[in-house]
Amino acid sequence: DAMVIQNPRYQVTQFGKPVTLSCSQTLNHNVMYWYQQKSSQAPKLLFHYYDKDFNNEADTPDNFQSRRPNTSFCFLDIRSPGLGDAAMYLCATSHTVLGANVLTFGAGSRLTVL
Amino acid sequence: GQQVMQIPQYQHVQEGEDFTTYCNSSTTLSNIQWYKQRPGGHPVFLIQLVKSGEVKKQKRLTFQFGEAKKNSSLHITATQTTDVGTYFCAGPQDDSWGKLQFGAGTQVVVTP
């Protein structure tokens, strides 16, 4: 059973039209992440939440916002998508194994910008 | 800043052959993790190494953490078509709790 669920799996939007991607988890992990992954590249961290504490990466554009209303849900809002924002968006949660954080990823939301 | 590098970027392997992919960090790591991403899929955690010189095996996959804890390798024996995908190593990012620095990945293509 999927433990990190992302919706929608595929999203097509028009240039400049806001988009919201959602992520839910049944693992009760306190850390949730949003990654952006472009073709043939490594996942790039956009931001993460430790409980309700929001941590933004320095190079994450202002165009990207996030909300975490409760432990189980997290949202990624792209206010004005550009062509360069077309990518796979991966949500992940983490738990601690031997003092290190191991990530569980969702299946991803693939965003196409027309 | 901290960098995690992987080589090779691409690996074409004949089915049944062995190959190794390497991961190198510019800084000492407290641990290193390996993930596999199948084509069209999402990264899936494979293993974590914590101790200097540690070696772990998962069936045909052998993972090693260097003595200086700055490099790691993944060796696959008798490659099968199910091994197709991109293998990422990842280490803690600049002592920031909860954040991982991913390497660029090694994309593995297996020829039957």
Short mmCIF file of C-alpha atoms in Angstrom, two decimals:
data_model
loop_
_atom_site.label_atom_id
_atom_site.label_comp_id
_atom_site.label_asym_id
_atom_site.label_seq_id
_atom_site.Cartn_x
_atom_site.Cartn_y
_atom_site.Cartn_z
CA ASP A 1 0.00 0.00 0.00
CA ALA A 2 1.29 3.44 -0.92
CA MET A 3 2.43 5.32 2.18
CA VAL A 4 3.27 8.64 0.53
CA ILE A 5 0.56 9.57 -1.91
CA GLN A 6 0.83 12.38 -4.41
CA ASN A 7 -1.95 13.93 -6.44
CA PRO A 8 -2.32 14.47 -9.24
CA ARG A 9 0.16 12.12 -10.87
CA TYR A 10 0.09 14.22 -14.03
CA GLN A 11 -0.72 17.91 -14.23
CA VAL A 12 -0.87 20.01 -17.36
CA THR A 13 -1.12 23.75 -16.94
CA GLN A 14 -0.75 26.86 -19.00
CA PHE A 15 2.05 29.33 -18.65
CA GLY A 16 1.29 31.51 -15.63
CA LYS A 17 -1.70 29.53 -14.40
CA PRO A 18 -1.33 28.58 -10.71
CA VAL A 19 -0.96 24.94 -9.78
CA THR A 20 -1.26 23.09 -6.48
CA LEU A 21 0.22 19.65 -5.93
CA SER A 22 -0.69 17.62 -2.89
CA CYS A 23 1.04 15.02 -0.78
CA SER A 24 -0.32 12.89 2.01
CA GLN A 25 1.39 10.32 4.20
CA THR A 26 0.25 7.52 6.45
CA LEU A 27 3.65 7.04 8.07
CA ASN A 28 3.27 9.73 10.74
CA HIS A 29 6.73 11.02 9.88
CA ASN A 30 7.42 14.47 11.20
CA VAL A 31 9.61 15.61 8.32
CA MET A 32 8.22 16.20 4.84
CA TYR A 33 10.09 17.38 1.77
CA TRP A 34 9.41 18.71 -1.69
CA TYR A 35 11.93 17.93 -4.40
CA GLN A 36 12.04 19.02 -8.01
CA GLN A 37 13.53 16.56 -10.49
CA LYS A 38 14.18 17.37 -14.12
CA SER A 39 15.02 14.79 -16.73
CA SER A 40 18.25 12.89 -16.10
CA GLN A 41 19.05 15.00 -13.03
CA ALA A 42 19.19 14.37 -9.32
CA PRO A 43 16.30 15.45 -7.12
CA LYS A 44 16.72 19.06 -6.01
CA LEU A 45 15.39 20.04 -2.61
CA LEU A 46 12.96 22.96 -2.69
CA PHE A 47 11.96 23.04 0.99
CA HIS A 48 11.16 20.84 3.92
CA TYR A 49 9.11 20.87 7.11
CA TYR A 50 10.27 19.63 10.45
CA ASP A 51 6.88 19.35 12.11
CA LYS A 52 5.47 22.81 11.39
CA ASP A 53 8.83 24.50 11.03
CA PHE A 54 9.29 25.52 7.41
CA ASN A 55 12.77 25.46 5.88
CA ASN A 56 13.26 27.06 2.50
CA GLU A 57 16.32 26.37 0.35
CA ALA A 58 18.19 29.58 -0.49
CA ASP A 59 17.86 29.03 -4.24
CA THR A 60 14.17 28.08 -4.27
CA PRO A 61 12.32 30.69 -6.36
CA ASP A 62 9.63 32.78 -4.68
CA ASN A 63 7.26 31.34 -7.25
CA PHE A 64 7.19 28.16 -5.16
CA GLN A 65 5.27 28.11 -1.89
CA SER A 66 4.28 25.35 0.47
CA ARG A 67 1.72 24.63 3.14
CA ARG A 68 1.53 21.93 5.76
CA PRO A 69 -1.82 22.16 7.52
CA ASN A 70 -1.21 19.00 9.57
CA THR A 71 1.21 16.11 9.97
CA SER A 72 -0.32 14.09 7.17
CA PHE A 73 -0.64 16.65 4.39
CA CYS A 74 1.67 18.95 2.53
CA PHE A 75 1.03 21.12 -0.52
CA LEU A 76 3.23 22.67 -3.16
CA ASP A 77 1.87 25.82 -4.79
CA ILE A 78 3.43 27.15 -7.97
CA ARG A 79 2.03 30.63 -8.32
CA SER A 80 2.96 31.40 -11.91
CA PRO A 81 4.46 28.38 -13.65
CA GLY A 82 6.99 29.04 -16.35
CA LEU A 83 8.25 26.66 -19.00
CA GLY A 84 11.31 26.02 -16.85
CA ASP A 85 9.15 24.67 -14.05
CA ALA A 86 8.14 21.64 -16.06
CA ALA A 87 9.48 18.74 -14.03
CA MET A 88 8.64 15.84 -11.76
CA TYR A 89 7.80 17.04 -8.25
CA LEU A 90 8.56 14.49 -5.58
CA CYS A 91 7.24 14.55 -2.06
CA ALA A 92 9.15 12.60 0.56
CA THR A 93 8.96 11.91 4.26
CA SER A 94 11.73 10.79 6.51
CA HIS A 95 12.35 8.70 9.56
CA THR A 96 15.52 8.26 11.52
CA VAL A 97 17.55 5.08 11.16
CA LEU A 98 20.75 4.88 13.22
CA GLY A 99 20.70 8.66 13.59
CA ALA A 100 20.31 9.36 9.88
CA ASN A 101 17.28 10.37 7.86
CA VAL A 102 16.02 7.83 5.35
CA LEU A 103 13.61 9.16 2.76
CA THR A 104 10.39 7.57 1.55
CA PHE A 105 9.30 9.13 -1.73
CA GLY A 106 5.88 9.38 -3.27
CA ALA A 107 5.32 8.40 -6.88
CA GLY A 108 5.64 12.03 -7.97
CA SER A 109 3.57 14.58 -9.83
CA ARG A 110 4.72 15.29 -13.37
CA LEU A 111 4.04 18.88 -14.34
CA THR A 112 3.77 19.98 -17.96
CA VAL A 113 3.61 23.70 -18.76
CA LEU A 114 2.18 24.72 -22.11
CA GLY B 1 30.07 23.97 -0.45
CA GLN B 2 29.72 20.26 -0.08
CA GLN B 3 29.63 18.25 -3.28
CA VAL B 4 28.64 14.65 -3.90
CA MET B 5 29.85 13.30 -7.22
CA GLN B 6 29.05 10.05 -8.95
CA ILE B 7 30.83 8.29 -11.77
CA PRO B 8 30.09 7.13 -14.33
CA GLN B 9 27.07 9.15 -15.34
CA TYR B 10 25.98 6.40 -17.74
CA GLN B 11 26.72 2.70 -17.67
CA HIS B 12 25.84 0.30 -20.49
CA VAL B 13 26.15 -3.28 -19.32
CA GLN B 14 25.69 -6.60 -21.05
CA GLU B 15 23.36 -8.87 -19.14
CA GLY B 16 25.40 -11.15 -16.92
CA GLU B 17 28.34 -8.76 -16.57
CA ASP B 18 29.46 -7.01 -13.40
CA PHE B 19 29.86 -3.28 -12.94
CA THR B 20 30.66 -0.74 -10.25
CA THR B 21 29.49 2.81 -9.71
CA TYR B 22 31.35 5.23 -7.48
CA CYS B 23 30.34 8.07 -5.20
CA ASN B 24 32.72 10.69 -3.84
CA SER B 25 32.08 13.46 -1.35
CA SER B 26 34.12 16.60 -0.86
CA THR B 27 33.57 16.29 2.89
CA THR B 28 33.51 13.47 5.42
CA LEU B 29 30.06 11.98 5.75
CA SER B 30 28.41 10.61 8.86
CA ASN B 31 26.52 8.17 6.64
CA ILE B 32 25.77 7.51 3.01
CA GLN B 33 22.57 6.23 1.46
CA TRP B 34 21.83 4.65 -1.89
CA TYR B 35 18.58 4.97 -3.80
CA LYS B 36 17.37 3.36 -7.01
CA GLN B 37 15.00 5.03 -9.44
CA ARG B 38 13.47 2.89 -12.17
CA PRO B 39 12.62 4.60 -15.48
CA GLY B 40 9.46 6.64 -14.94
CA GLY B 41 9.49 5.86 -11.23
CA HIS B 42 10.55 7.50 -8.02
CA PRO B 43 13.68 7.01 -5.89
CA VAL B 44 13.49 4.03 -3.57
CA PHE B 45 15.79 3.62 -0.61
CA LEU B 46 18.19 0.69 -0.96
CA ILE B 47 20.63 0.87 1.91
CA GLN B 48 22.49 3.04 4.40
CA LEU B 49 26.14 2.76 5.42
CA VAL B 50 27.36 4.33 8.63
CA LYS B 51 30.67 2.82 9.70
CA SER B 52 34.08 3.44 8.20
CA GLY B 53 34.96 0.59 5.82
CA GLU B 54 31.50 -0.92 6.11
CA VAL B 55 30.43 -3.45 3.49
CA LYS B 56 26.81 -4.57 3.05
CA LYS B 57 25.29 -6.97 0.58
CA GLN B 58 21.82 -7.26 -0.86
CA LYS B 59 21.73 -10.34 -3.08
CA ARG B 60 23.83 -9.33 -6.13
CA LEU B 61 24.44 -5.79 -4.87
CA THR B 62 27.47 -4.98 -2.71
CA PHE B 63 27.77 -1.58 -1.07
CA GLN B 64 30.96 -0.23 0.46
CA PHE B 65 31.77 2.85 2.55
CA GLY B 66 35.34 4.08 2.37
CA GLU B 67 37.70 4.12 5.31
CA ALA B 68 37.78 7.91 5.30
CA LYS B 69 33.97 8.05 4.96
CA LYS B 70 34.26 10.26 1.88
CA ASN B 71 33.52 7.71 -0.79
CA SER B 72 31.28 4.78 -1.47
CA SER B 73 30.72 2.23 -4.19
CA LEU B 74 27.96 -0.01 -5.46
CA HIS B 75 28.99 -3.21 -7.23
CA ILE B 76 26.41 -5.28 -9.08
CA THR B 77 27.27 -8.87 -9.96
CA ALA B 78 25.74 -10.71 -12.92
CA THR B 79 23.60 -7.79 -14.05
CA GLN B 80 19.99 -8.53 -14.92
CA THR B 81 17.45 -6.49 -16.86
CA THR B 82 15.72 -5.76 -13.56
CA ASP B 83 18.79 -3.72 -12.56
CA VAL B 84 17.91 -1.05 -15.11
CA GLY B 85 17.49 2.39 -13.56
CA THR B 86 19.40 5.27 -12.03
CA TYR B 87 21.34 4.73 -8.84
CA PHE B 88 21.81 7.75 -6.59
CA CYS B 89 24.05 8.07 -3.60
CA ALA B 90 23.17 10.69 -1.01
CA GLY B 91 24.82 12.09 2.09
CA PRO B 92 23.81 14.54 4.81
CA GLN B 93 23.95 18.07 3.44
CA ASP B 94 26.43 20.36 5.18
CA ASP B 95 25.54 19.16 8.66
CA SER B 96 21.96 20.31 8.12
CA TRP B 97 19.71 17.97 9.97
CA GLY B 98 17.26 16.16 7.75
CA LYS B 99 18.66 17.26 4.40
CA LEU B 100 20.37 15.00 1.89
CA GLN B 101 22.78 15.98 -0.87
CA PHE B 102 22.17 13.70 -3.84
CA GLY B 103 24.81 12.76 -6.36
CA ALA B 104 23.94 13.18 -10.04
CA GLY B 105 23.24 9.48 -10.35
CA THR B 106 24.48 6.64 -12.55
CA GLN B 107 22.01 5.66 -15.23
CA VAL B 108 22.29 1.94 -15.93
CA VAL B 109 21.15 0.39 -19.19
CA VAL B 110 21.26 -3.38 -19.53
CA THR B 111 21.53 -5.05 -22.91
CA PRO B 112 20.05 -8.57 -23.07
#
